[in-house]
Coordinates of C-alpha atoms in Angstrom, one line a residue:
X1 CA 175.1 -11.4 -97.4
X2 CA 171.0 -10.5 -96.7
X3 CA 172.6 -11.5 -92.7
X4 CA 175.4 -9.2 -93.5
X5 CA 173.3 -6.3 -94.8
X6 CA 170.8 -6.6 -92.2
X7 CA 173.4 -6.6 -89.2
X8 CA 174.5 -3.2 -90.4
X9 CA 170.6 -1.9 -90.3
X10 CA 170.9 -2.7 -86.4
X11 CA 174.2 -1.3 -86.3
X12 CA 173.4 2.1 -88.0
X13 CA 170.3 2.9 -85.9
X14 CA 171.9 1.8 -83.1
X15 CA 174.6 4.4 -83.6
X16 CA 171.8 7.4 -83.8
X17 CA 170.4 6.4 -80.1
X18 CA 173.8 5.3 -78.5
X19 CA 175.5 8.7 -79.6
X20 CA 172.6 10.6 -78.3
X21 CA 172.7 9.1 -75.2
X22 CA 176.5 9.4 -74.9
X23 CA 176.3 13.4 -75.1
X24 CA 173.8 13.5 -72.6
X25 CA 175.6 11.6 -70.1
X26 CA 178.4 14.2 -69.9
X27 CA 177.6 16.1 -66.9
X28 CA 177.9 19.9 -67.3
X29 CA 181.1 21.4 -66.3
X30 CA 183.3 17.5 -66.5
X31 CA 186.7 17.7 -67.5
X32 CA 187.8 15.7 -70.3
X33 CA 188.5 12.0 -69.2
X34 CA 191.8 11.2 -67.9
X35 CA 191.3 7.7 -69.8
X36 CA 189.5 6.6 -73.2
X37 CA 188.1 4.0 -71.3
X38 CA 185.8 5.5 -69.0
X39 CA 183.2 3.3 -66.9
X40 CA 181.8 5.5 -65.6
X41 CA 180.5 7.3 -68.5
X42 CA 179.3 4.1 -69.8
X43 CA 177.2 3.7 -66.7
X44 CA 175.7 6.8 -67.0
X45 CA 174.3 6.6 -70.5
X46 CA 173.7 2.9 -70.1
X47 CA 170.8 4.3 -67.8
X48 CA 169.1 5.8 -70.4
X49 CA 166.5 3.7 -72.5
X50 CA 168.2 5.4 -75.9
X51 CA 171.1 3.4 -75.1
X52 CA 169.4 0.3 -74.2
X53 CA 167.2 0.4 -77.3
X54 CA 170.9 0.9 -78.8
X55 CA 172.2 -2.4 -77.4
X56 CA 169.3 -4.5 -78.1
X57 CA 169.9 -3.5 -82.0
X58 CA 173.8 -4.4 -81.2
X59 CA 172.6 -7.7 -79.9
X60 CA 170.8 -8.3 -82.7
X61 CA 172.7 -7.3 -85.3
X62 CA 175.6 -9.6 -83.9
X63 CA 173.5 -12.5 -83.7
X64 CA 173.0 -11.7 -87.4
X65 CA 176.6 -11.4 -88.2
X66 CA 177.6 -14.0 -86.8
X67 CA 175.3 -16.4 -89.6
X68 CA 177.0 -14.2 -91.9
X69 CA 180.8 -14.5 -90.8
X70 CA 180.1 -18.3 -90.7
X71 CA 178.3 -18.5 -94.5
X72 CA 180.9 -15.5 -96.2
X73 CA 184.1 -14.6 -95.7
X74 CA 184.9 -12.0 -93.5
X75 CA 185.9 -9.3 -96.1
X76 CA 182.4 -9.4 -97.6
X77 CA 180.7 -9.1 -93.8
X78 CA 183.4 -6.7 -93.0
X79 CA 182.3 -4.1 -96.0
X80 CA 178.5 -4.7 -95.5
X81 CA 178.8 -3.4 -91.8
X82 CA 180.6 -0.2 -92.7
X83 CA 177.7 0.4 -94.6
X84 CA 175.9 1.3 -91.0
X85 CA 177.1 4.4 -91.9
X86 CA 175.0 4.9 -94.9
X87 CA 172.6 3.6 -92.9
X88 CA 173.0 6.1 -90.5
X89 CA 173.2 9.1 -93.2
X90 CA 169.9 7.9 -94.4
X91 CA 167.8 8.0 -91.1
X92 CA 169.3 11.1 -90.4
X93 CA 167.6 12.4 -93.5
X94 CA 164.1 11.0 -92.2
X95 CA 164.1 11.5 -88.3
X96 CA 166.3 14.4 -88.0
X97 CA 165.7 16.5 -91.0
X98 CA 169.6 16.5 -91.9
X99 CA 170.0 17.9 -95.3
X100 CA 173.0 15.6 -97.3
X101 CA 174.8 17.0 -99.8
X102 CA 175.5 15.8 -103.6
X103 CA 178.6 14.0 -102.6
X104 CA 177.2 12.0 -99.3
X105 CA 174.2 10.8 -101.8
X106 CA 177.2 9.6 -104.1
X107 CA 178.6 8.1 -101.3
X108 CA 175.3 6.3 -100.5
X109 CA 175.1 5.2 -103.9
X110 CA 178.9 3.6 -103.4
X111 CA 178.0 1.6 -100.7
X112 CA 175.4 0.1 -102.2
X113 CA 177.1 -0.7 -105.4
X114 CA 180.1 -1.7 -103.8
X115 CA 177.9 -4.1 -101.6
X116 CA 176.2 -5.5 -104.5
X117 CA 179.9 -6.3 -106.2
X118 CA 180.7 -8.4 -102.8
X119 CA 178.0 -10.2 -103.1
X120 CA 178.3 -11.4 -107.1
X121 CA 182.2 -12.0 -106.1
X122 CA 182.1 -13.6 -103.0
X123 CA 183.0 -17.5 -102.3
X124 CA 182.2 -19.3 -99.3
X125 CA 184.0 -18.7 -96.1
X126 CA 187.6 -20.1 -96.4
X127 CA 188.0 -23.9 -95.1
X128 CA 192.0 -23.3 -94.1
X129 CA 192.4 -24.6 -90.6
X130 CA 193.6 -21.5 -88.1
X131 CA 197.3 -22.1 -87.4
X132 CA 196.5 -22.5 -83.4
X133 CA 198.2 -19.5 -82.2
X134 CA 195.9 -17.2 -83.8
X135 CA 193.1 -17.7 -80.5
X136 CA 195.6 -16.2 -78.2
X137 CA 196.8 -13.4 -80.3
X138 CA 193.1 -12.2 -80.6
X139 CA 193.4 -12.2 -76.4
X140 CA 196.5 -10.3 -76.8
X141 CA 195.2 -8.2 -79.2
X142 CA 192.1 -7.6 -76.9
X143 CA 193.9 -6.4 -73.8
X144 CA 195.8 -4.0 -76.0
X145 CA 192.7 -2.5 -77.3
X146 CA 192.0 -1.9 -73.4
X147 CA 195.7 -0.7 -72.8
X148 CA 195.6 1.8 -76.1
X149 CA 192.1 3.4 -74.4
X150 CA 193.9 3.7 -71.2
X151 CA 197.0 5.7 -73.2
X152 CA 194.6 7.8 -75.9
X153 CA 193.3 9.8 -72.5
X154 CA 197.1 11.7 -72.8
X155 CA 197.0 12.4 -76.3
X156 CA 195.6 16.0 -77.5
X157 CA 191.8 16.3 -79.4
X158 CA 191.8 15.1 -83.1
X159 CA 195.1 12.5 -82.5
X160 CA 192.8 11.3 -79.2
X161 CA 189.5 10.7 -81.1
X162 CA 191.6 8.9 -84.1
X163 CA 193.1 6.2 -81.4
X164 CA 190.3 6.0 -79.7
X165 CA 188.3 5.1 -82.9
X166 CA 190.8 2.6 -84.4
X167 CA 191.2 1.0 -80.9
X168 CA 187.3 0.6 -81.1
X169 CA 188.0 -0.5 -84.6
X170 CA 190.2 -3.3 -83.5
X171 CA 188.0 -4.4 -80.3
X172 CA 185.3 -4.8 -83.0
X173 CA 187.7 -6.4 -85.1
X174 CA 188.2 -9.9 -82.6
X175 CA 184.7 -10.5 -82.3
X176 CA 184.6 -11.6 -86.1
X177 CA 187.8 -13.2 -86.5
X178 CA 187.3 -15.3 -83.0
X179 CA 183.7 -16.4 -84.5
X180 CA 184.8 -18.1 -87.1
X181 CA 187.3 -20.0 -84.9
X182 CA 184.5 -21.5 -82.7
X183 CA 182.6 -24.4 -83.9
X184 CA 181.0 -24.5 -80.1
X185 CA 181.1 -22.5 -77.2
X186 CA 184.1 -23.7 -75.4
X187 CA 185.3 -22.4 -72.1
X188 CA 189.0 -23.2 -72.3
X189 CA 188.9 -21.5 -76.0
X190 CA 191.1 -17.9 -75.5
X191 CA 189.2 -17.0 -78.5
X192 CA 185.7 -17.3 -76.4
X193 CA 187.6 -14.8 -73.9
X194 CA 189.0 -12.6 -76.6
X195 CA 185.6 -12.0 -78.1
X196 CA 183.9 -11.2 -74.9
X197 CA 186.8 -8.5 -74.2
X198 CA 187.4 -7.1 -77.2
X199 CA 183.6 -6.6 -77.5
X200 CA 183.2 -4.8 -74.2
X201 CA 186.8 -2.6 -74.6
X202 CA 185.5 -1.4 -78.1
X203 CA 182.1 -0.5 -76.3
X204 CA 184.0 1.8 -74.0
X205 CA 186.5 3.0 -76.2
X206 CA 183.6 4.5 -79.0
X207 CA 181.4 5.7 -75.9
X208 CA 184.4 8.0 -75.1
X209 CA 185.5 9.0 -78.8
X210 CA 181.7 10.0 -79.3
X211 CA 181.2 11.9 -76.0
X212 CA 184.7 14.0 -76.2
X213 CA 186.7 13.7 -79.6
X214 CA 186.0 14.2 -82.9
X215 CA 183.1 12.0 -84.7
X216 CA 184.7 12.3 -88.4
X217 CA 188.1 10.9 -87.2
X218 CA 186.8 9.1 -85.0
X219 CA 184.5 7.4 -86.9
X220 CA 187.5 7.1 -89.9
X221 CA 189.5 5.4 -87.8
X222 CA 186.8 3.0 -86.9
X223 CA 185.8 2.3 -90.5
X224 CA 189.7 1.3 -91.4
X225 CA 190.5 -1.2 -88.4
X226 CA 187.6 -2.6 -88.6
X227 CA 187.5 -3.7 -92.2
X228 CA 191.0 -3.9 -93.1
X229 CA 192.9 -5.7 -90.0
X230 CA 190.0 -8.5 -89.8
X231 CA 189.7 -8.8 -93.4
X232 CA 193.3 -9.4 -93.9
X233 CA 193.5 -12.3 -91.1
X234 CA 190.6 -14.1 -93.2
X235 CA 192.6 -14.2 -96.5
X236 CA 196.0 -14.9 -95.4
X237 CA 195.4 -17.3 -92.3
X238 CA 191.6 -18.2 -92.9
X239 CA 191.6 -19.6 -96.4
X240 CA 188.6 -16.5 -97.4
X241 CA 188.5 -16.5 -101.4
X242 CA 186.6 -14.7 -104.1
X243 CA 184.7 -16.9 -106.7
X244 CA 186.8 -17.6 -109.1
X245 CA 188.0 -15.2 -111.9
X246 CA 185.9 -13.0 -109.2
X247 CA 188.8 -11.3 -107.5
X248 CA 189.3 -8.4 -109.1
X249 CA 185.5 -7.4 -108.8
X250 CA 186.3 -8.5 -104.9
X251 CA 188.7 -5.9 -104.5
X252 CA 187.3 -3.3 -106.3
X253 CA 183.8 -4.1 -104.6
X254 CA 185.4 -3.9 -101.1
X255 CA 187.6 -0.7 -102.0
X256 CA 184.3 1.1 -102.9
X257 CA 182.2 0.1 -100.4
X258 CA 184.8 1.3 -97.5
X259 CA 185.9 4.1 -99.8
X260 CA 181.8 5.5 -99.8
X261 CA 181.9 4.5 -95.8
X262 CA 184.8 6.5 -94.9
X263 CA 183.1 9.9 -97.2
X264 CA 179.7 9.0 -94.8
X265 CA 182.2 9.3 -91.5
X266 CA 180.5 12.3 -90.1
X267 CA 177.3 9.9 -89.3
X268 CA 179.4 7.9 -87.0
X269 CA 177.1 9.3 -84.2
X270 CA 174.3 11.3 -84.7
X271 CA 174.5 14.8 -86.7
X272 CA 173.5 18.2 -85.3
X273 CA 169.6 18.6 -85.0
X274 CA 168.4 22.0 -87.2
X275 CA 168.2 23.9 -84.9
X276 CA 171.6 24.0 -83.6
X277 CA 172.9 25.4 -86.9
X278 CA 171.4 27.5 -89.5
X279 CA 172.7 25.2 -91.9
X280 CA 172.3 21.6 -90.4
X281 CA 174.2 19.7 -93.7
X282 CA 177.5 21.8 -93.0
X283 CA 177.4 22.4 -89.2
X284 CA 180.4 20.3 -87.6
X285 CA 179.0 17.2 -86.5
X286 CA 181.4 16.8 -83.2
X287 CA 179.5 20.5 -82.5
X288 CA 179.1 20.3 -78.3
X289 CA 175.6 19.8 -77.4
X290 CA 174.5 21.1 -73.8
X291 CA 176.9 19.0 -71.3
X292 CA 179.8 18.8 -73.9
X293 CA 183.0 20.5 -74.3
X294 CA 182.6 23.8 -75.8
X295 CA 183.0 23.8 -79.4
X296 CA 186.6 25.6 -78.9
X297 CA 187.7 22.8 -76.3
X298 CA 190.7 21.2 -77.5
X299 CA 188.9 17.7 -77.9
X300 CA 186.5 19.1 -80.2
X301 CA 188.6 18.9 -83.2
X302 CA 185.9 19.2 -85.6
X303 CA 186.6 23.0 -86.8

């Protein structure tokens, strides 16, 4: 759980530098994408050492939830990294001088309770073989996540930034279910192939959500896939249990943790700096930044 916990440190700072550098790679004047997953976007903030810094975290926080996913079961590592987003909320506070009101300190406070619950009700991870179809519908379900990016560049502003999030959601989503399906590294594994896609498809799909849609749904429909769906492969095909007499502390744990995530969902990239609003706590957090959409744009969505 301490792996858990500190994967979703990385994972919230990383979202502050990865979403700043994804607003400044817009180029002045672009056009909205004609796909979710846009390369060359990714190329252009990948230039700047903000992102880097923001995928070195990413790397490390992975390496870290991977001990966790193979220690806990996946529904107690999938709650601990939507905390990021308190996380995120919190270093806001300190390096950006963004003002949170009552209810996002209650949320805070939610995550961190609900966390705690996980941890007193949480077994071992589950011991159930995987049924040995499962590795190739997380390949499947991979090259969907890249096929729903291509489609979400059709759809208008706030329906666009909620498929792009909980296709982002998903791609995260492989990565911890095909984990616990390797023992070793093994090249003729579909779930060693799965992971590396959906990994790099949910890369491209947030870079786009961030850069053009709106942060808030975006960042909802992040939080959802990526708990839920994963979560719900570890119990029913995985073996993942609660202690026991534990489960309803479980549930309840899990529900608030995610619950307190999803009221934090406005820190899913980084919130407006001071002095673009006279009130930074209730300025839109998808507001356009030089380089992005003007506020009135239909992708904006944050009105």
């Amino acid at each position: 759980m301490l792996c858990a916990i500190s994967a979703s440190v990385c994972y919230g700072t990383a979202t502050v530098l990865q979403a700043v550098a994804a607003r400044a790679a817009v180029e002045p004047g672009e056009p909205g994408a004609a796909s979710g997953v846009d390369a060359a976007l990714f190329l252009r903030a990948v230039r700047q050492w903000r992102y880097l810094a923001g995928l070195a975290l990413d790397g490390t926080g992975f390496a870290l939830q991977i001990v966790a996913l193979r220690l806990i079961p996946i529904y107690a590592v999938g709650a601990a990294l939507a905390a990021s987003l308190a996380v995120t909320a919190v270093l806001a506070t300190r390096v950006l001088a963004v003002r949170l009101t009552r209810t996002e300190w209650t949320a805070v406070a939610l995550v961190c309770l609900g966390l705690a619950m996980l941890g007193l009700a949480s077994g071992p991870e589950g011991e159930t073989p995987a049924p040995p179809w499962l590795q190739w519908a997380l390949l499947v379900t991979a090259v969907t996540v890249l096929l729903i990016g291509a489609a979400a560049g059709r759809l208008p502003g706030r329906s666009r930034a909620l498929v792009l999030g909980a296709g982002a959601g998903i791609g995260f989503g492989v990565p911890e279910v095909a984990v616990r399906l390797l023992d070793e590294v093994d090249f003729t594994s579909p779930a060693l192939y799965a992971l590396l896609l959906g990994g790099a498809a949910a890369f491209l799909l947030l870079t786009s959500a961030f850069a053009r849609g709106s942060v808030t749904t975006a960042t909802a429909g992040l939080v959802l896939a990526e708990t839920l769906l994963p979560s719900a492969v570890g119990v029913v095909w995985l073996g993942d249990r609660p202690r026991e007499g534990m489960a309803w502390l479980a549930v309840l744990g899990f529900a608030i943790s995610v619950g307190g995530a999803l009221a934090l969902a406005r820190f899913g990239e980084i919130p407006p700096a001071p002095s673009d609003s006279a009130r930074p706590d209730s300025a839109p957090s998808g507001s356009a930044p030089s380089g992005s959409p003007p506020s009135g744009s239909p992708d904006d969505g944050n009105s």
